[in-house]
mmCIF file of C-alpha atoms in Angstrom:
data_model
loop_
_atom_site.group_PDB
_atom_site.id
_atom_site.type_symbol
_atom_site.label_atom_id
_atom_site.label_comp_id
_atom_site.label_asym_id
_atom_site.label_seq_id
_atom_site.Cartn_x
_atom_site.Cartn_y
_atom_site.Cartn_z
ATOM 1 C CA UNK A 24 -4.626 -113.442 103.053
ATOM 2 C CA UNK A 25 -7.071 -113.895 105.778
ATOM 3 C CA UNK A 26 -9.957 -116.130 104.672
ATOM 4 C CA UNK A 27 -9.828 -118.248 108.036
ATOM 5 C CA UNK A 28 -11.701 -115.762 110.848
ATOM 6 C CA UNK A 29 -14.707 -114.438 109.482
ATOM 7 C CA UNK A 30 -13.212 -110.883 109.637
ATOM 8 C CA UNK A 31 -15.013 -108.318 107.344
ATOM 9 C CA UNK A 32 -12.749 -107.434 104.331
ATOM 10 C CA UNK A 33 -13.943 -104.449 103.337
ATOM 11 C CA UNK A 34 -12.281 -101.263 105.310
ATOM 12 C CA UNK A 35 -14.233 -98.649 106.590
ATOM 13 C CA UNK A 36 -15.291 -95.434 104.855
ATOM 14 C CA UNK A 37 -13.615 -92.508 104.648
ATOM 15 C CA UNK A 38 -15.101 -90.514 106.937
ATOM 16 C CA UNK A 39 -15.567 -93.260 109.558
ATOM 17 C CA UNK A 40 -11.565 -93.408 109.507
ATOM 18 C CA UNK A 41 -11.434 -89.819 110.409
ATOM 19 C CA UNK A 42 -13.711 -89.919 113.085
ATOM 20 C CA UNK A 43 -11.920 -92.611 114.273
ATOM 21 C CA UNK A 44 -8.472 -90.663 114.405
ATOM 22 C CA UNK A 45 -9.961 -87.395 116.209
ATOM 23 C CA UNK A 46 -11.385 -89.804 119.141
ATOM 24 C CA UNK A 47 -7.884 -90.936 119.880
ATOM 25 C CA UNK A 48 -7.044 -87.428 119.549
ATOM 26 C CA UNK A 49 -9.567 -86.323 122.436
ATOM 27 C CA UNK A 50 -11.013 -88.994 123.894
ATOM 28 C CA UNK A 51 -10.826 -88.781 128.153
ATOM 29 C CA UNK A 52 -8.241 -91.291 128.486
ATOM 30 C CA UNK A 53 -7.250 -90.646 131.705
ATOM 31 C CA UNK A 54 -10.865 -91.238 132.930
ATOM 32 C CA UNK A 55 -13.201 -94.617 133.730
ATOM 33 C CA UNK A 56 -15.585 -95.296 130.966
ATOM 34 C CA UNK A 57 -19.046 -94.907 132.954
ATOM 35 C CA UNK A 58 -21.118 -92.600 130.476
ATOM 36 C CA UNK A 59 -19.530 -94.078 127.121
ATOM 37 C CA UNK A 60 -20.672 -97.174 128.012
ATOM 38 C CA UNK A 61 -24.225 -96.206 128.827
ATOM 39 C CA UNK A 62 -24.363 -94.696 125.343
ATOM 40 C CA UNK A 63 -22.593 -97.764 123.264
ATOM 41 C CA UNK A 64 -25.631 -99.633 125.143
ATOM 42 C CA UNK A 65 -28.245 -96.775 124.093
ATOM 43 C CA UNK A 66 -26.954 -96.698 120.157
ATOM 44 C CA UNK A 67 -26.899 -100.501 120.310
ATOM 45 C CA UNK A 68 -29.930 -100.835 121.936
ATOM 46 C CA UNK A 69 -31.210 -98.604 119.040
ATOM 47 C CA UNK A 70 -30.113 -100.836 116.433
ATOM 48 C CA UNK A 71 -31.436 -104.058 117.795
ATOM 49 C CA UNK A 72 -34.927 -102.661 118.388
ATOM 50 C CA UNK A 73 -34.815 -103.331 122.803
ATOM 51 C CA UNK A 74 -34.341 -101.321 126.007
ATOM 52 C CA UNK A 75 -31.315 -100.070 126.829
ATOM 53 C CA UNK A 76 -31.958 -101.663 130.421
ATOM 54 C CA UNK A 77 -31.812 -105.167 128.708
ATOM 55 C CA UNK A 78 -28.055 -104.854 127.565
ATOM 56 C CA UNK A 79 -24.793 -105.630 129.532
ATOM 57 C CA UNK A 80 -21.438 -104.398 126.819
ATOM 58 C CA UNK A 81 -18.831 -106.704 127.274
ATOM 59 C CA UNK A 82 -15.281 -107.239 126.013
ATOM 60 C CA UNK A 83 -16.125 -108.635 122.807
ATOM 61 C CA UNK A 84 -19.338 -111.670 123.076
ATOM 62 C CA UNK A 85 -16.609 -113.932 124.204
ATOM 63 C CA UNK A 86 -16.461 -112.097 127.597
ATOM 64 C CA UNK A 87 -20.496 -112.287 127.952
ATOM 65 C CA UNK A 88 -20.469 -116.387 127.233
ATOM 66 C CA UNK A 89 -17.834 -116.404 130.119
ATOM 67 C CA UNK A 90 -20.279 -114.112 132.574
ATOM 68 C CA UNK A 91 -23.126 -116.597 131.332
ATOM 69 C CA UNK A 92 -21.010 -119.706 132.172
ATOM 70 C CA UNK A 93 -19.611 -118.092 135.644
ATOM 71 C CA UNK A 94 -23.440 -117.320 136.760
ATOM 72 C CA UNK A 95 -25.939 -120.237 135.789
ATOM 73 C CA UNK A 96 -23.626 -123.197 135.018
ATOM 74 C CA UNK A 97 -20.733 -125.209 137.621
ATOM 75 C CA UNK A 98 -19.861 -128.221 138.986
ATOM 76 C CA UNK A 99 -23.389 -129.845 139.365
ATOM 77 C CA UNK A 100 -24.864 -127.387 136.435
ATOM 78 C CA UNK A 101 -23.172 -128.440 132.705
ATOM 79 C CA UNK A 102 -23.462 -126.992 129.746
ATOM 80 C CA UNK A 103 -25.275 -127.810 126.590
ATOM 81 C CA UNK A 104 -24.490 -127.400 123.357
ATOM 82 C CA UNK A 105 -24.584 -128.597 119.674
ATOM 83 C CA UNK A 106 -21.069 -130.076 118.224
ATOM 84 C CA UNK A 107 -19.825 -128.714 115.826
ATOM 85 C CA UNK A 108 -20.503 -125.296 117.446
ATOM 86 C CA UNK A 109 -18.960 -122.333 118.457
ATOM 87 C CA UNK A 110 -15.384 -123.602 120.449
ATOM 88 C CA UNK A 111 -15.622 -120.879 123.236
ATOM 89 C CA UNK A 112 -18.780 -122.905 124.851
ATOM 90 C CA UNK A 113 -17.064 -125.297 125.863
ATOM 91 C CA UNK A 114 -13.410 -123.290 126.590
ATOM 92 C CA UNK A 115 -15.580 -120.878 129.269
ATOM 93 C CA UNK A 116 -17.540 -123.599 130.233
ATOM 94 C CA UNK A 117 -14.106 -125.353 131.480
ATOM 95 C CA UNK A 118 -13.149 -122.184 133.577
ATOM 96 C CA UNK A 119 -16.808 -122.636 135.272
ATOM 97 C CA UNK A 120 -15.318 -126.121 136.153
ATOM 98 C CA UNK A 121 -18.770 -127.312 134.492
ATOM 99 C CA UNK A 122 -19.204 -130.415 132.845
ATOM 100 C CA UNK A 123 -19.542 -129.343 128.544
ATOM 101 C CA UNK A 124 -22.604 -131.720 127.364
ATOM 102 C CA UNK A 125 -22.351 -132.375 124.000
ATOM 103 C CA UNK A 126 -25.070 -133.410 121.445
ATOM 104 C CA UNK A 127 -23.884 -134.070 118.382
ATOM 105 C CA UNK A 128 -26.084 -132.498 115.271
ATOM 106 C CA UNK A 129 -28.541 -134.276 112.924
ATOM 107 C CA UNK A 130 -28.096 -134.694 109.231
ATOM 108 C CA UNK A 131 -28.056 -130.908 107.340
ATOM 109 C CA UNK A 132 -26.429 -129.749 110.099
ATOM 110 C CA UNK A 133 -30.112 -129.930 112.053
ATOM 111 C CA UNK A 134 -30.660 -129.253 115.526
ATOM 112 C CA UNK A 135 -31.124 -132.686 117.603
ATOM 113 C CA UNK A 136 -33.525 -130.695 119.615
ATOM 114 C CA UNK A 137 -35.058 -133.837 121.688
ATOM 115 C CA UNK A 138 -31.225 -134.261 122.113
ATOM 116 C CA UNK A 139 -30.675 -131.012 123.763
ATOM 117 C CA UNK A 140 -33.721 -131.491 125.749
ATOM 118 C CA UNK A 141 -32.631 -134.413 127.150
ATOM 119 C CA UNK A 142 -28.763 -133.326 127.976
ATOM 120 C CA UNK A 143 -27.661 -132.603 131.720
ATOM 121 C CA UNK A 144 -27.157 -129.117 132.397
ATOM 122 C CA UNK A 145 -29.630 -125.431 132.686
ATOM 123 C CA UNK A 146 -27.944 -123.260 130.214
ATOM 124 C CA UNK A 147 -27.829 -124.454 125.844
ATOM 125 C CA UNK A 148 -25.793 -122.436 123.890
ATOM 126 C CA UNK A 149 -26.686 -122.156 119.533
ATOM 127 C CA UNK A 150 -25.158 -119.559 116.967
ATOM 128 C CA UNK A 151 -27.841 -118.544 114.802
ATOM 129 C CA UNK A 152 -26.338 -118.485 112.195
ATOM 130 C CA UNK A 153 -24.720 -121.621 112.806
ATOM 131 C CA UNK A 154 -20.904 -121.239 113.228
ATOM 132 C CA UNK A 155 -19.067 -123.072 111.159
ATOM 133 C CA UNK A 156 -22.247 -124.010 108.356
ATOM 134 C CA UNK A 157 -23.669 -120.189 108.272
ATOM 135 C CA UNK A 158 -27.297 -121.710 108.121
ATOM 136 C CA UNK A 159 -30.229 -120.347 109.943
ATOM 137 C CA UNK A 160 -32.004 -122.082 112.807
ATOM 138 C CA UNK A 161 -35.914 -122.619 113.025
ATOM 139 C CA UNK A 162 -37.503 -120.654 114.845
ATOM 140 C CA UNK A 163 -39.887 -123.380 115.893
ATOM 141 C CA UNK A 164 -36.752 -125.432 117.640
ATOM 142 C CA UNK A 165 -35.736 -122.688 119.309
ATOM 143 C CA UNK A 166 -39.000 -122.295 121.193
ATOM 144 C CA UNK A 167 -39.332 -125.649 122.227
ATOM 145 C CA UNK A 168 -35.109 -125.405 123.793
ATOM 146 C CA UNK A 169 -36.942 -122.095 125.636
ATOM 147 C CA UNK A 170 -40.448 -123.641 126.946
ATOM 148 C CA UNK A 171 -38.171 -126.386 128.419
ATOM 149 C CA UNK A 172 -37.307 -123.384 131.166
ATOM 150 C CA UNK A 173 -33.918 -123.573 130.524
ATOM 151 C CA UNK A 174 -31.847 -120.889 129.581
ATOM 152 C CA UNK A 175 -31.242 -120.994 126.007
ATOM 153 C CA UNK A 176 -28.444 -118.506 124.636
ATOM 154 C CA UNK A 177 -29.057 -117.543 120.880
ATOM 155 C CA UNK A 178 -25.490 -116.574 119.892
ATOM 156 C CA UNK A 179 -26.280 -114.171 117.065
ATOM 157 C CA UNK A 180 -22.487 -113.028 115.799
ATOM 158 C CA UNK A 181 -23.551 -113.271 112.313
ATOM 159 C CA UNK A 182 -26.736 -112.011 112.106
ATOM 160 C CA UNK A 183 -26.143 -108.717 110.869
ATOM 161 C CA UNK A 184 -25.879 -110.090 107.601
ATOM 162 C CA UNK A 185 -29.365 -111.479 108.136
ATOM 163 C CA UNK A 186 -30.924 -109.281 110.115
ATOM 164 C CA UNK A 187 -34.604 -109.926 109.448
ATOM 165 C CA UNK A 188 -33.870 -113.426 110.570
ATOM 166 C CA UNK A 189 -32.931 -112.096 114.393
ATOM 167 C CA UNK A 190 -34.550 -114.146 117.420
ATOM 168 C CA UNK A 191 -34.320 -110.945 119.614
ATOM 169 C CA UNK A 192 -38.232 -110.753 119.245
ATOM 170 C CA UNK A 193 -38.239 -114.000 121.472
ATOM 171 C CA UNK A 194 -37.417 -111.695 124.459
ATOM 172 C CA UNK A 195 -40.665 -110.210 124.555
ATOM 173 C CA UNK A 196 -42.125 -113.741 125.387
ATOM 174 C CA UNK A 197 -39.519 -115.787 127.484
ATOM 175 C CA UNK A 198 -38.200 -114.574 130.337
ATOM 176 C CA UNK A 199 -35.176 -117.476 130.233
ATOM 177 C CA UNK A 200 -33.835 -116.241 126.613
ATOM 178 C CA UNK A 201 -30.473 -114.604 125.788
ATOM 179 C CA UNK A 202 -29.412 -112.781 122.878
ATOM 180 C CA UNK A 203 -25.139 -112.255 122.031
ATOM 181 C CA UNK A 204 -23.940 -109.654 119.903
ATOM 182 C CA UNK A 205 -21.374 -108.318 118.430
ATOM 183 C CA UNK A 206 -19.638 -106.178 116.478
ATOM 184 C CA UNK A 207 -16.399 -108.046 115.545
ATOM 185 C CA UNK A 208 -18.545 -109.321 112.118
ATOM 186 C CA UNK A 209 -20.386 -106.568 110.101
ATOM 187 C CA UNK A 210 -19.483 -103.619 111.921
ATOM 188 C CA UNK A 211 -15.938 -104.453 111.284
ATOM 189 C CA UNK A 212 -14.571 -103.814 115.230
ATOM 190 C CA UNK A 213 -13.063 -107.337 115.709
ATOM 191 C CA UNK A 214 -9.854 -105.727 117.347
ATOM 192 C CA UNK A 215 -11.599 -103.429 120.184
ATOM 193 C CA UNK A 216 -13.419 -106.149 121.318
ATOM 194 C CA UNK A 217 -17.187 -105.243 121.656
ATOM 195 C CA UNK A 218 -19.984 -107.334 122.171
ATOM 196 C CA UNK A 219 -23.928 -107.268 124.183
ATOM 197 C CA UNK A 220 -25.423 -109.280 125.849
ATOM 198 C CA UNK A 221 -29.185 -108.995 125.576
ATOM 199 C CA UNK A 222 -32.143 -110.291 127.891
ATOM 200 C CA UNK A 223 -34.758 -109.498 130.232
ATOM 201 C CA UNK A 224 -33.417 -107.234 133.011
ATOM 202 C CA UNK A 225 -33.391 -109.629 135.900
ATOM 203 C CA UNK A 226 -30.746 -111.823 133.596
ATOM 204 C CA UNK A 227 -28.932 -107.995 133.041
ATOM 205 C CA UNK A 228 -29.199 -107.784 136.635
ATOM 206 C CA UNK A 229 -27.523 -111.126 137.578
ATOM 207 C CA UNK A 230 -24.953 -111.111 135.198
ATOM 208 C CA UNK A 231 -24.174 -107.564 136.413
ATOM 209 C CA UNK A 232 -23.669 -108.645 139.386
ATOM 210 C CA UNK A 233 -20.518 -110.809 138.644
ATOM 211 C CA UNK A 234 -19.705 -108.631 135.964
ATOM 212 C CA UNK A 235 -16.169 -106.783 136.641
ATOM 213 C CA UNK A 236 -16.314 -102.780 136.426
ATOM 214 C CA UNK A 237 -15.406 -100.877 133.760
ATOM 215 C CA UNK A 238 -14.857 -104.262 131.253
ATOM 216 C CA UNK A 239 -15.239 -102.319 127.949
ATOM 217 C CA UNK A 240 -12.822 -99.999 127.018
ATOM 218 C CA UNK A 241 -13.845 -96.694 126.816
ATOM 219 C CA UNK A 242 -12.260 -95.751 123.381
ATOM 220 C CA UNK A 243 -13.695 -99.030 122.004
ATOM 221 C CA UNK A 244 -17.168 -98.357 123.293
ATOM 222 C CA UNK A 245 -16.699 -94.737 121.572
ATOM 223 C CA UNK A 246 -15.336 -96.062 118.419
ATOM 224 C CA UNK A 247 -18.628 -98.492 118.033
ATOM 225 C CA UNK A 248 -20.798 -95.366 119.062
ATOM 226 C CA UNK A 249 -19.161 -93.745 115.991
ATOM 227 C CA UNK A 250 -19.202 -96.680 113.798
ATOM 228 C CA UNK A 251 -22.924 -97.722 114.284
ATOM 229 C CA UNK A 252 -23.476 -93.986 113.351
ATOM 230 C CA UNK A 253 -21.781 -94.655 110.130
ATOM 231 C CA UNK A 254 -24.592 -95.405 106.940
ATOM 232 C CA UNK A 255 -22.105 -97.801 105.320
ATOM 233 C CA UNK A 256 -23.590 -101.249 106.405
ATOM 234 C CA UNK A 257 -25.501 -101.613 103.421
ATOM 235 C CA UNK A 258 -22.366 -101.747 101.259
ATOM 236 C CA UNK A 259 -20.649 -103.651 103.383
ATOM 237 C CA UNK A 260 -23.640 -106.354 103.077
ATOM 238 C CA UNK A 261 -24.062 -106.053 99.361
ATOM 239 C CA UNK A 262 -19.979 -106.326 98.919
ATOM 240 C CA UNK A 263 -19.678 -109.240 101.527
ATOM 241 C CA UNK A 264 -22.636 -111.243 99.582
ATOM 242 C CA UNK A 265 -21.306 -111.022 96.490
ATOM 243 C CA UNK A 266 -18.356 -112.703 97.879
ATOM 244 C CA UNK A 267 -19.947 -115.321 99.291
ATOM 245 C CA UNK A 268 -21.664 -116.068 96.061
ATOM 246 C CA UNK A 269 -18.384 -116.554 94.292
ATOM 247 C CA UNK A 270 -17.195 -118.649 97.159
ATOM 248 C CA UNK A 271 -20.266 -120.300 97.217
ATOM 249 C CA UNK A 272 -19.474 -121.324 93.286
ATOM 250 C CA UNK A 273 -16.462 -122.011 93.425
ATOM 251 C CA UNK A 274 -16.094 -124.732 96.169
ATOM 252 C CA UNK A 275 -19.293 -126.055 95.210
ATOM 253 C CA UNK A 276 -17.544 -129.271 92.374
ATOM 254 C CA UNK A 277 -15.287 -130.036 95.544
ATOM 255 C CA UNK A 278 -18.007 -131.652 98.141
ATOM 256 C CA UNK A 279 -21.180 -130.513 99.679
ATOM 257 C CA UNK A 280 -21.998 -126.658 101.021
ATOM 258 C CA UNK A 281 -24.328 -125.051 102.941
ATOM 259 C CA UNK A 282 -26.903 -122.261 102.601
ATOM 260 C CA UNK A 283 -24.665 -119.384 104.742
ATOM 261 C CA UNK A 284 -26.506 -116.464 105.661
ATOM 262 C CA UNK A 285 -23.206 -115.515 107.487
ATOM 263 C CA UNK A 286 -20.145 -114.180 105.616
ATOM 264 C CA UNK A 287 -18.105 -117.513 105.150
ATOM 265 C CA UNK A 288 -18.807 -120.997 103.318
ATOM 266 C CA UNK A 289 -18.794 -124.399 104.699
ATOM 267 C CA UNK A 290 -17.612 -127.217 102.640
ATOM 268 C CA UNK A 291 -17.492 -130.710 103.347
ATOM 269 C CA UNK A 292 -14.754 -132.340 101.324
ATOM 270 C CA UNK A 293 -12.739 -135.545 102.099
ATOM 271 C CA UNK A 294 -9.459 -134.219 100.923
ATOM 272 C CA UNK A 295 -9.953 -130.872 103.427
ATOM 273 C CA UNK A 296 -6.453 -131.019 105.057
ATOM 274 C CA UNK A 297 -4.889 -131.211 101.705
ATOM 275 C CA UNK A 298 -6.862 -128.580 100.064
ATOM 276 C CA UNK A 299 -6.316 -126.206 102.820
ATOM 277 C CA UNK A 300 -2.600 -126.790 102.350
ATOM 278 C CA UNK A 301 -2.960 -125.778 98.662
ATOM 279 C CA UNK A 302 -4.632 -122.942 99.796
ATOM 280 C CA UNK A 303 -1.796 -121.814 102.427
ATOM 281 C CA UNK A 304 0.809 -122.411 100.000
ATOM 282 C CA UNK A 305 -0.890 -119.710 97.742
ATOM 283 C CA UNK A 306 -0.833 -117.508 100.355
ATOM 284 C CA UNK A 307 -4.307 -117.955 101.441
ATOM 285 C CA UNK A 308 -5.692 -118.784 105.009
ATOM 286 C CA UNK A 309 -8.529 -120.885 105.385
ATOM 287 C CA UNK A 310 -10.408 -122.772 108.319
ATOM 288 C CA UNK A 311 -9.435 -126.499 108.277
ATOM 289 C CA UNK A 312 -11.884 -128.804 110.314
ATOM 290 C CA UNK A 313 -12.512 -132.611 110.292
ATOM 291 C CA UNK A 314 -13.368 -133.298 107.046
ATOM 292 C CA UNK A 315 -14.062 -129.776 105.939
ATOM 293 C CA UNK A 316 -13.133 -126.269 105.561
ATOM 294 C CA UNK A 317 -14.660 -122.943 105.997
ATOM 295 C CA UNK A 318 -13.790 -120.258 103.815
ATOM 296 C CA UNK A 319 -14.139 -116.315 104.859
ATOM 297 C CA UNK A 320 -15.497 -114.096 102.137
ATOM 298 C CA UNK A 321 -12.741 -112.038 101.094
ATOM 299 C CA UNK A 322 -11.795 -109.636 97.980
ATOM 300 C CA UNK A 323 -11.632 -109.897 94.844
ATOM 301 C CA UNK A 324 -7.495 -110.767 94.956
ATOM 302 C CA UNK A 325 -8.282 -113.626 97.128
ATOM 303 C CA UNK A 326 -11.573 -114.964 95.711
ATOM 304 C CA UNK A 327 -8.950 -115.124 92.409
ATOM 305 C CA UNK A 328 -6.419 -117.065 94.287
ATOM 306 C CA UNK A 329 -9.219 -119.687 95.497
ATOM 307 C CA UNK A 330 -10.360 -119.756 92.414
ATOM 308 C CA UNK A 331 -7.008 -120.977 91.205
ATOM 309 C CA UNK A 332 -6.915 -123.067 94.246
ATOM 310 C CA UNK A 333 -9.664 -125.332 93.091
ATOM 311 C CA UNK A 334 -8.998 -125.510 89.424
ATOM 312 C CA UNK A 335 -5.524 -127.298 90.857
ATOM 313 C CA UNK A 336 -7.625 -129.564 93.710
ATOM 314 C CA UNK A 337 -9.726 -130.635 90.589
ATOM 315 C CA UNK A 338 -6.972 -131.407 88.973
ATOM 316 C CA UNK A 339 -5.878 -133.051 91.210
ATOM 317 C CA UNK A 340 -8.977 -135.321 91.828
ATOM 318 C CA UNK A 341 -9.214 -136.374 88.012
ATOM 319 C CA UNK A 342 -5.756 -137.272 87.996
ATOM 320 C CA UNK A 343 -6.096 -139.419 91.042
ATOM 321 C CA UNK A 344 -9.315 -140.778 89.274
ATOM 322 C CA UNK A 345 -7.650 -141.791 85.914
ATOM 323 C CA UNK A 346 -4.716 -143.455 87.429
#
């Protein structure tokens, strides 16, 4: 089972599986997605509460981060970010042959903000939520990264499942902030790749400009059309929360968590590698990092199976304990 990507688990309704199978029956394949797009970006648009004009679609958020890299970071231009963040910073910020300035995070997995400030570079990259903890960033460290100038991308992959907690009402007052989507999380799209990019149109502008035509698939930017139409987000949130409750319990006696207000759990545990071993061996994927492991919110099937997974790593620890 897949507990180690921060896929949604829960499939999609009924009727959003049918609509799905009559746009591969008639969707223009033979032509270039121009129009589609335009209206991906309008229904998106819609959803996050901004301009249509203020979005560039791209091939999942991934594709955007690269754009971002290619355009205002290089050689004598790095680029700044947290560790432990989000890995495809630093992988696009390699193909910009940029140097990847890294400030390592305070205690509580806290912005170092003065930090960040003080790194080389023009362009900071966050995930709000934070990816791999799931907690929220302040609002109030967030400005002072923007009124620096510097071009602060707020990476917001997870916020659909905290939605009221969005920075995209920063746009209205700084010119030099950038907003990633996606729909790879809640909307449950991961494998047709399709993400936005949203800031102020001059940054739309520029990053058009290096932008390669006809990036998003058609059928993909259709499918999200169809999907964002859909009224089954609410479930999906109340399904995917109680989840992470029960993941949130269960892990808890091993080491110390995190507030998520994404759809995994971060846990800090000594004995990571070896629980995440237990875990495989029960058939059960989860993220292994140094000295702790991220666990996916997932069904009921596998929230039993990592529930049997700790009882055994508990075990485990007492047994080591008493000897």
């Amino acid at each position: 089972m897949r507990l180690h990507q921060n896929e949604r688990f829960t499939a999609h309704s009924p009727v959003g599986i049918e609509t799905i199978k009559q746009l591969v029956e008639t969707f223009p394949i033979n032509e270039y997605p121009v129009e589609v797009i335009d209206q991906a970006k309008a229904s998106y648009s819609a959803y996050a509460g901004v301009r249509p004009t203020q979005l560039v679609a791209g091939n999942g958020s991934d594709e955007l981060i690269g754009y971002l890299c290619a355009r205002y970071a290089g050689p004598e231009s790095p680029v700044i970010a947290s560790q432990p963040d989000f890995v495809m910073y630093q992988f696009y910020a390699d193909r910009a042959r940029a140097d990847f300035s890294k400030v390592p995070l305070l205690d509580g997995m806290a912005l170092d903000v003065d930090g960040l400030l003080a790194a080389p570079g023009n362009i900071i990259f966050l995930s709000h939520p934070h990816n791999p903890s799931g907690i929220l960033r302040k609002e109030a460290d967030v400005r002072r990264l923007l009124d620096s100038g510097k071009y602060v991308v707020i990476d917001e992959a997870y916020i659909d499942f905290a939605l009221e907690q969005s920075m995209v009402g920063l746009l209205d007052e700084y010119p030099n902030a950038i907003i990633l989507r996606t729909l790879s999380k809640a909307f449950g799209l991961a494998s047709l790749r399709l993400g936005f990019l949203i800031a102020s149109e001059q940054i739309v502008a520029e990053v058009e400009s290096i932008k390669s035509p006809y990036n998003v698939s058609g059928l993909s930017a259709a499918v999200g059309i169809a999907i964002m139409a859909e009224p089954e987000l609410d479930l999906v949130l109340e399904e995917t929360f109680a989840s992470r409750d029960t993941i949130a319990r269960l892990v808890e006696p091993l080491g110390r968590t995190y507030p998520s207000a994404a759809n995994f759990v971060y846990v800090e545990y000594e004995k990571a590698e070896r629980f995440t071993e237990r875990c495989a061996n029960a058939g059960l994927r989860i993220r292994l990092f140094d000295g702790a492991f991220r666990v996916s919110c997932g069904s009921t099937e596998a929230m039993e199976i990592l529930e049997k997974c700790v009882e055994e790593e508990l075990q485990c620890v007492v047994g080591q304990v008493n000897e």
